[in-house]
Amino acid sequence: MEQKIKIKVEGLCKFFGGEKQKIRKLLLENKTKSEILSKTGCNVGVADASFEVYEGEIFVVMGLSGSGKSTLLRCLNRLITPTFGSILLDDYDLTKADKQKLREIRRNEAAMVFQHFGLLPHRDVISNIAFGLEVAGVPVEEREAKAEEVLKTVGLEGYGRQMCKELSGGMQQRVGLGRAVAMDADILLMDEAFSALDPLIRNNMQDELLHMQEKMNKTIVFITHDLDEALKLGDRIAIMKDAKIVQIGTPEEILADPANSYVRDFVEQVDSAKIITVSKVMSKNPDRILNHKDGPKVAIRLMRKHSLPWLPVTSRNGHFEGMVSLHDAISADKKGLDTLQDFVNKSAPTVGPETYIHELIPLYINENMPISVVDEGRFLGIVPMTTAISIVMGEEYVRHNENLVPKQELEGK
């Protein structure tokens, strides 16, 4: 199914200074931001940015301080007016909007969440969350009812009558997020929303946003300078340097194939095991799966053919039943049995498709079999121990520790 484009940006430029045409000419000559500043005394905020954001996507714009990411975000709701280019929100060109249309868009279509919360300290949580609705002229009973509903969404149920200044930083950020959610806008623009928080609270807020997104399915443009945060939250990521977008891709694409040395320097510091999910690395070979009706001779043949000490067993409709070892298949065969049902390890470890690779390591410590990936009972694939350890420790480590994978009994002894 084709994804719907919610935001489409083409040729977006923002120049701070008077010599706009000269700056544009210099950009076409591939002059850098610093060279243009030296020649014109003008600053390039965003240089020829083009991208699309799909409906329901978390699109992260990531870059260091001064890269232009916050300027880009503020162009998306015209808090900053672009110098050149177009911004389409559901096919409407925002650059053509007058003041009245802009107010309407900011209230109803594209809500903003700021880094420093922007709360009213003399008001309680409920009235802060309802503030945007109040400005929009929503009656008091209706807006407070909506705010009460949003309290549950952002995890602040019971705190409605607390004064905002009495809350922790993380709770205040939830209030700021709640204010944007209360507007019921399709688009959330989040500018370094969690960067002012302590690391533990920040991690919790990231998890909370992902949990909320499952229910809300908003289109989110999220700004950050932290690559780990970008990789955790982003369905896709745009990396900016010196006002230009240098790469757009999924977390896996950026980790696997950085566009240049700038991106490569970033990703070298990333713990891939905390970013990559098992769904991206699992394997599923139909000829390496046992059906519930297969007997020991079939199991022995398959395991010896593929040099595997374990194979998964599935039901007729593809549901996971457990794992069978070569040792147990040989035992069943020696007993003259024609079924493996009594030898299926029904307590074999399983994980969901969105489990991160690093979460598998404790399972491997306690088990000597591959981890099965299962979604609502249905078997999706296998993550071998070597795959997980190569991501965590590196392929070189695996090559020098071949005994990580048990190879006993492959000769049928």
mmCIF file of C-alpha atoms in Angstrom, residues 105-351:
data_model
loop_
_atom_site.group_PDB
_atom_site.id
_atom_site.type_symbol
_atom_site.label_atom_id
_atom_site.label_comp_id
_atom_site.label_asym_id
_atom_site.label_seq_id
_atom_site.Cartn_x
_atom_site.Cartn_y
_atom_site.Cartn_z
ATOM 1 C CA ILE A 105 -2.866 25.859 10.550
ATOM 2 C CA ARG A 106 -0.918 26.330 13.789
ATOM 3 C CA ARG A 107 -4.051 25.756 15.879
ATOM 4 C CA ASN A 108 -5.547 22.853 13.981
ATOM 5 C CA GLU A 109 -2.976 21.159 11.771
ATOM 6 C CA ALA A 110 0.605 21.564 13.000
ATOM 7 C CA ALA A 111 1.163 21.815 16.761
ATOM 8 C CA MET A 112 4.579 22.674 18.197
ATOM 9 C CA VAL A 113 6.415 21.203 21.206
ATOM 10 C CA PHE A 114 9.363 23.297 22.380
ATOM 11 C CA GLN A 115 12.552 22.323 24.202
ATOM 12 C CA HIS A 116 11.878 24.529 27.228
ATOM 13 C CA PHE A 117 8.227 23.590 27.660
ATOM 14 C CA GLY A 118 6.753 27.119 27.379
ATOM 15 C CA LEU A 119 4.407 26.481 30.317
ATOM 16 C CA LEU A 120 2.508 29.094 32.318
ATOM 17 C CA PRO A 121 3.864 28.666 35.875
ATOM 18 C CA HIS A 122 0.923 30.423 37.554
ATOM 19 C CA ARG A 123 -1.531 27.895 36.073
ATOM 20 C CA ASP A 124 -2.221 24.275 36.932
ATOM 21 C CA VAL A 125 -1.603 21.307 34.654
ATOM 22 C CA ILE A 126 -5.154 21.143 33.284
ATOM 23 C CA SER A 127 -5.258 24.792 32.247
ATOM 24 C CA ASN A 128 -1.789 24.552 30.700
ATOM 25 C CA ILE A 129 -2.797 21.571 28.586
ATOM 26 C CA ALA A 130 -6.032 23.332 27.650
ATOM 27 C CA PHE A 131 -4.333 26.666 26.875
ATOM 28 C CA GLY A 132 -4.249 26.195 23.107
ATOM 29 C CA LEU A 133 -7.932 25.264 23.128
ATOM 30 C CA GLU A 134 -8.652 28.348 25.216
ATOM 31 C CA VAL A 135 -6.889 30.574 22.687
ATOM 32 C CA ALA A 136 -8.933 28.880 19.953
ATOM 33 C CA GLY A 137 -12.144 29.874 21.773
ATOM 34 C CA VAL A 138 -13.231 26.394 22.904
ATOM 35 C CA PRO A 139 -15.746 26.607 25.833
ATOM 36 C CA VAL A 140 -14.219 25.961 29.262
ATOM 37 C CA GLU A 141 -16.076 22.709 30.014
ATOM 38 C CA GLU A 142 -15.199 21.220 26.632
ATOM 39 C CA ARG A 143 -11.528 22.147 26.785
ATOM 40 C CA GLU A 144 -11.088 20.900 30.356
ATOM 41 C CA ALA A 145 -12.781 17.606 29.451
ATOM 42 C CA LYS A 146 -10.342 17.268 26.544
ATOM 43 C CA ALA A 147 -7.406 18.113 28.835
ATOM 44 C CA GLU A 148 -8.503 15.432 31.328
ATOM 45 C CA GLU A 149 -8.540 12.904 28.503
ATOM 46 C CA VAL A 150 -5.051 13.971 27.382
ATOM 47 C CA LEU A 151 -3.717 13.600 30.946
ATOM 48 C CA LYS A 152 -4.115 9.827 30.611
ATOM 49 C CA THR A 153 -2.410 9.812 27.219
ATOM 50 C CA VAL A 154 0.728 11.553 28.513
ATOM 51 C CA GLY A 155 0.853 9.638 31.803
ATOM 52 C CA LEU A 156 -0.210 12.466 34.136
ATOM 53 C CA GLU A 157 -3.541 11.137 35.378
ATOM 54 C CA GLY A 158 -4.241 12.573 38.833
ATOM 55 C CA TYR A 159 -1.922 15.574 38.424
ATOM 56 C CA GLY A 160 -4.447 17.879 36.755
ATOM 57 C CA ARG A 161 -4.716 20.373 39.622
ATOM 58 C CA GLN A 162 -1.011 20.483 40.455
ATOM 59 C CA MET A 163 0.800 23.712 39.646
ATOM 60 C CA CYS A 164 3.293 23.190 36.829
ATOM 61 C CA LYS A 165 6.150 24.723 38.813
ATOM 62 C CA GLU A 166 5.722 21.906 41.356
ATOM 63 C CA LEU A 167 6.431 19.191 38.780
ATOM 64 C CA SER A 168 9.723 17.589 37.777
ATOM 65 C CA GLY A 169 11.338 18.412 34.439
ATOM 66 C CA GLY A 170 10.079 15.202 32.875
ATOM 67 C CA MET A 171 6.524 15.825 34.050
ATOM 68 C CA GLN A 172 6.641 19.404 32.782
ATOM 69 C CA GLN A 173 7.716 18.082 29.374
ATOM 70 C CA ARG A 174 4.705 15.753 29.431
ATOM 71 C CA VAL A 175 2.492 18.803 30.037
ATOM 72 C CA GLY A 176 4.068 20.538 27.026
ATOM 73 C CA LEU A 177 3.505 17.449 24.923
ATOM 74 C CA GLY A 178 -0.048 17.202 26.259
ATOM 75 C CA ARG A 179 -0.799 20.766 25.170
ATOM 76 C CA ALA A 180 0.149 19.874 21.601
ATOM 77 C CA VAL A 181 -1.808 16.592 21.706
ATOM 78 C CA ALA A 182 -4.900 18.393 23.036
ATOM 79 C CA MET A 183 -5.053 20.482 19.873
ATOM 80 C CA ASP A 184 -5.669 17.221 18.004
ATOM 81 C CA ALA A 185 -3.430 18.361 15.151
ATOM 82 C CA ASP A 186 -2.383 15.769 12.596
ATOM 83 C CA ILE A 187 1.212 17.039 12.668
ATOM 84 C CA LEU A 188 3.473 17.446 15.717
ATOM 85 C CA LEU A 189 6.627 19.552 15.332
ATOM 86 C CA MET A 190 9.017 18.755 18.188
ATOM 87 C CA ASP A 191 12.094 20.958 18.606
ATOM 88 C CA GLU A 192 14.730 19.291 20.822
ATOM 89 C CA ALA A 193 11.767 18.321 22.989
ATOM 90 C CA PHE A 194 13.709 16.077 25.394
ATOM 91 C CA SER A 195 17.230 17.524 25.284
ATOM 92 C CA ALA A 196 16.809 19.567 28.492
ATOM 93 C CA LEU A 197 15.947 16.452 30.515
ATOM 94 C CA ASP A 198 18.195 14.223 32.594
ATOM 95 C CA PRO A 199 19.321 11.083 30.685
ATOM 96 C CA LEU A 200 17.033 8.646 32.529
ATOM 97 C CA ILE A 201 13.970 10.910 32.224
ATOM 98 C CA ARG A 202 14.853 11.572 28.599
ATOM 99 C CA ASN A 203 14.945 7.848 27.847
ATOM 100 C CA ASN A 204 11.582 7.410 29.568
ATOM 101 C CA MET A 205 10.075 10.233 27.501
ATOM 102 C CA GLN A 206 11.370 8.656 24.301
ATOM 103 C CA ASP A 207 9.670 5.392 25.271
ATOM 104 C CA GLU A 208 6.511 7.311 26.173
ATOM 105 C CA LEU A 209 6.454 9.070 22.803
ATOM 106 C CA LEU A 210 6.786 5.757 20.942
ATOM 107 C CA HIS A 211 4.012 4.270 23.087
ATOM 108 C CA MET A 212 1.768 7.279 22.466
ATOM 109 C CA GLN A 213 2.496 7.176 18.737
ATOM 110 C CA GLU A 214 1.121 3.629 18.554
ATOM 111 C CA LYS A 215 -2.232 5.028 19.693
ATOM 112 C CA MET A 216 -2.162 8.499 18.082
ATOM 113 C CA ASN A 217 -0.513 7.764 14.717
ATOM 114 C CA LYS A 218 0.489 11.410 14.288
ATOM 115 C CA THR A 219 2.885 12.713 11.665
ATOM 116 C CA ILE A 220 5.865 13.845 13.742
ATOM 117 C CA VAL A 221 8.891 15.891 12.740
ATOM 118 C CA PHE A 222 11.374 15.585 15.608
ATOM 119 C CA ILE A 223 14.541 17.672 15.940
ATOM 120 C CA THR A 224 17.554 16.384 17.874
ATOM 121 C CA HIS A 225 21.347 16.680 18.037
ATOM 122 C CA ASP A 226 21.643 13.183 19.529
ATOM 123 C CA LEU A 227 22.112 10.348 17.028
ATOM 124 C CA ASP A 228 21.099 7.656 19.527
ATOM 125 C CA GLU A 229 17.797 9.488 20.055
ATOM 126 C CA ALA A 230 17.363 9.891 16.295
ATOM 127 C CA LEU A 231 17.971 6.198 15.669
ATOM 128 C CA LYS A 232 15.615 5.141 18.449
ATOM 129 C CA LEU A 233 12.707 7.378 17.454
ATOM 130 C CA GLY A 234 13.005 7.853 13.718
ATOM 131 C CA ASP A 235 11.245 5.849 11.059
ATOM 132 C CA ARG A 236 13.542 7.859 8.796
ATOM 133 C CA ILE A 237 16.270 10.365 9.593
ATOM 134 C CA ALA A 238 17.547 13.436 7.774
ATOM 135 C CA ILE A 239 21.077 14.405 8.811
ATOM 136 C CA MET A 240 22.046 18.071 8.395
ATOM 137 C CA LYS A 241 25.439 19.740 8.206
ATOM 138 C CA ASP A 242 26.093 23.435 7.544
ATOM 139 C CA ALA A 243 22.460 24.133 6.542
ATOM 140 C CA LYS A 244 22.290 21.221 4.067
ATOM 141 C CA ILE A 245 20.677 17.790 4.301
ATOM 142 C CA VAL A 246 23.503 15.330 3.635
ATOM 143 C CA GLN A 247 21.597 12.042 3.990
ATOM 144 C CA ILE A 248 18.048 10.761 4.420
ATOM 145 C CA GLY A 249 17.349 7.137 5.280
ATOM 146 C CA THR A 250 16.074 4.600 7.763
ATOM 147 C CA PRO A 251 18.232 3.965 10.855
ATOM 148 C CA GLU A 252 19.515 0.732 9.300
ATOM 149 C CA GLU A 253 20.356 2.446 5.986
ATOM 150 C CA ILE A 254 22.313 5.182 7.726
ATOM 151 C CA LEU A 255 24.197 2.725 9.934
ATOM 152 C CA ALA A 256 24.966 0.371 7.061
ATOM 153 C CA ASP A 257 25.786 2.945 4.369
ATOM 154 C CA PRO A 258 26.763 6.406 5.656
ATOM 155 C CA ALA A 259 26.736 8.934 2.821
ATOM 156 C CA ASN A 260 30.030 10.647 3.679
ATOM 157 C CA SER A 261 32.748 10.943 6.299
ATOM 158 C CA TYR A 262 30.625 13.350 8.378
ATOM 159 C CA VAL A 263 27.858 10.767 8.795
ATOM 160 C CA ARG A 264 30.394 7.947 9.168
ATOM 161 C CA ASP A 265 32.033 9.729 12.119
ATOM 162 C CA PHE A 266 28.647 9.844 13.823
ATOM 163 C CA VAL A 267 27.647 6.240 13.305
ATOM 164 C CA GLU A 268 31.000 4.836 14.417
ATOM 165 C CA GLN A 269 30.047 5.792 17.969
ATOM 166 C CA VAL A 270 26.633 4.094 17.855
ATOM 167 C CA ASP A 271 25.861 0.828 19.613
ATOM 168 C CA SER A 272 24.053 -0.922 16.762
ATOM 169 C CA ALA A 273 22.724 -3.627 19.075
ATOM 170 C CA LYS A 274 20.552 -1.021 20.800
ATOM 171 C CA ILE A 275 19.182 0.271 17.505
ATOM 172 C CA ILE A 276 18.675 -2.755 15.263
ATOM 173 C CA THR A 277 15.614 -4.909 15.901
ATOM 174 C CA VAL A 278 15.481 -8.660 15.362
ATOM 175 C CA SER A 279 13.028 -8.219 12.486
ATOM 176 C CA LYS A 280 15.874 -6.697 10.453
ATOM 177 C CA VAL A 281 18.315 -9.608 10.904
ATOM 178 C CA MET A 282 16.209 -12.724 11.453
ATOM 179 C CA SER A 283 16.312 -15.501 8.884
ATOM 180 C CA LYS A 284 13.456 -17.680 7.710
ATOM 181 C CA ASN A 285 14.228 -20.504 5.303
ATOM 182 C CA PRO A 286 11.147 -22.623 4.571
ATOM 183 C CA ASP A 287 13.321 -25.705 4.083
ATOM 184 C CA ARG A 288 14.739 -25.305 7.602
ATOM 185 C CA ILE A 289 11.411 -25.451 9.428
ATOM 186 C CA LEU A 290 9.758 -28.639 10.677
ATOM 187 C CA ASN A 291 6.041 -29.167 10.335
ATOM 188 C CA HIS A 292 4.211 -30.523 13.392
ATOM 189 C CA LYS A 293 3.569 -33.819 11.546
ATOM 190 C CA ASP A 294 7.231 -34.398 10.538
ATOM 191 C CA GLY A 295 8.937 -37.389 12.132
ATOM 192 C CA PRO A 296 12.476 -37.851 13.500
ATOM 193 C CA LYS A 297 13.975 -39.082 10.215
ATOM 194 C CA VAL A 298 12.909 -35.867 8.420
ATOM 195 C CA ALA A 299 14.317 -33.780 11.273
ATOM 196 C CA ILE A 300 17.657 -35.636 11.290
ATOM 197 C CA ARG A 301 17.999 -35.303 7.529
ATOM 198 C CA LEU A 302 17.323 -31.544 7.568
ATOM 199 C CA MET A 303 19.618 -30.821 10.502
ATOM 200 C CA ARG A 304 22.520 -32.804 9.038
ATOM 201 C CA LYS A 305 21.974 -31.279 5.600
ATOM 202 C CA HIS A 306 22.214 -27.740 6.967
ATOM 203 C CA SER A 307 24.610 -28.479 9.872
ATOM 204 C CA LEU A 308 22.090 -27.292 12.465
ATOM 205 C CA PRO A 309 21.687 -28.656 16.004
ATOM 206 C CA TRP A 310 18.142 -27.229 16.367
ATOM 207 C CA LEU A 311 15.126 -26.610 14.156
ATOM 208 C CA PRO A 312 11.837 -24.779 14.835
ATOM 209 C CA VAL A 313 8.527 -26.633 14.676
ATOM 210 C CA THR A 314 5.375 -24.940 13.398
ATOM 211 C CA SER A 315 1.725 -25.947 13.155
ATOM 212 C CA ARG A 316 -0.208 -26.245 9.906
ATOM 213 C CA ASN A 317 -1.179 -22.539 10.082
ATOM 214 C CA GLY A 318 2.363 -21.381 10.803
ATOM 215 C CA HIS A 319 2.145 -20.931 14.573
ATOM 216 C CA PHE A 320 5.274 -21.632 16.585
ATOM 217 C CA GLU A 321 5.173 -24.870 18.594
ATOM 218 C CA GLY A 322 8.747 -25.039 19.873
ATOM 219 C CA MET A 323 12.238 -26.304 18.991
ATOM 220 C CA VAL A 324 13.606 -29.804 18.429
ATOM 221 C CA SER A 325 17.278 -30.707 18.921
ATOM 222 C CA LEU A 326 19.246 -33.158 16.800
ATOM 223 C CA HIS A 327 19.993 -35.139 19.974
ATOM 224 C CA ASP A 328 16.276 -35.586 20.680
ATOM 225 C CA ALA A 329 15.472 -36.420 17.067
ATOM 226 C CA ILE A 330 18.113 -39.170 17.113
ATOM 227 C CA SER A 331 16.705 -40.477 20.424
ATOM 228 C CA ALA A 332 13.185 -40.602 18.969
ATOM 229 C CA ASP A 333 14.449 -42.419 15.889
ATOM 230 C CA LYS A 334 16.307 -45.009 17.952
ATOM 231 C CA LYS A 335 13.092 -45.690 19.872
ATOM 232 C CA GLY A 336 11.306 -46.342 16.595
ATOM 233 C CA LEU A 337 8.928 -43.400 16.995
ATOM 234 C CA ASP A 338 7.349 -41.734 13.977
ATOM 235 C CA THR A 339 6.540 -38.456 15.699
ATOM 236 C CA LEU A 340 8.514 -35.725 17.464
ATOM 237 C CA GLN A 341 5.634 -34.401 19.553
ATOM 238 C CA ASP A 342 7.049 -35.638 22.864
ATOM 239 C CA PHE A 343 10.441 -34.095 22.091
ATOM 240 C CA VAL A 344 9.372 -30.561 21.112
ATOM 241 C CA ASN A 345 10.783 -28.007 23.548
ATOM 242 C CA LYS A 346 7.656 -25.914 24.052
ATOM 243 C CA SER A 347 9.446 -23.530 26.432
ATOM 244 C CA ALA A 348 12.013 -22.520 23.803
ATOM 245 C CA PRO A 349 12.774 -18.779 24.074
ATOM 246 C CA THR A 350 10.875 -16.389 21.803
ATOM 247 C CA VAL A 351 10.890 -12.630 21.250
#
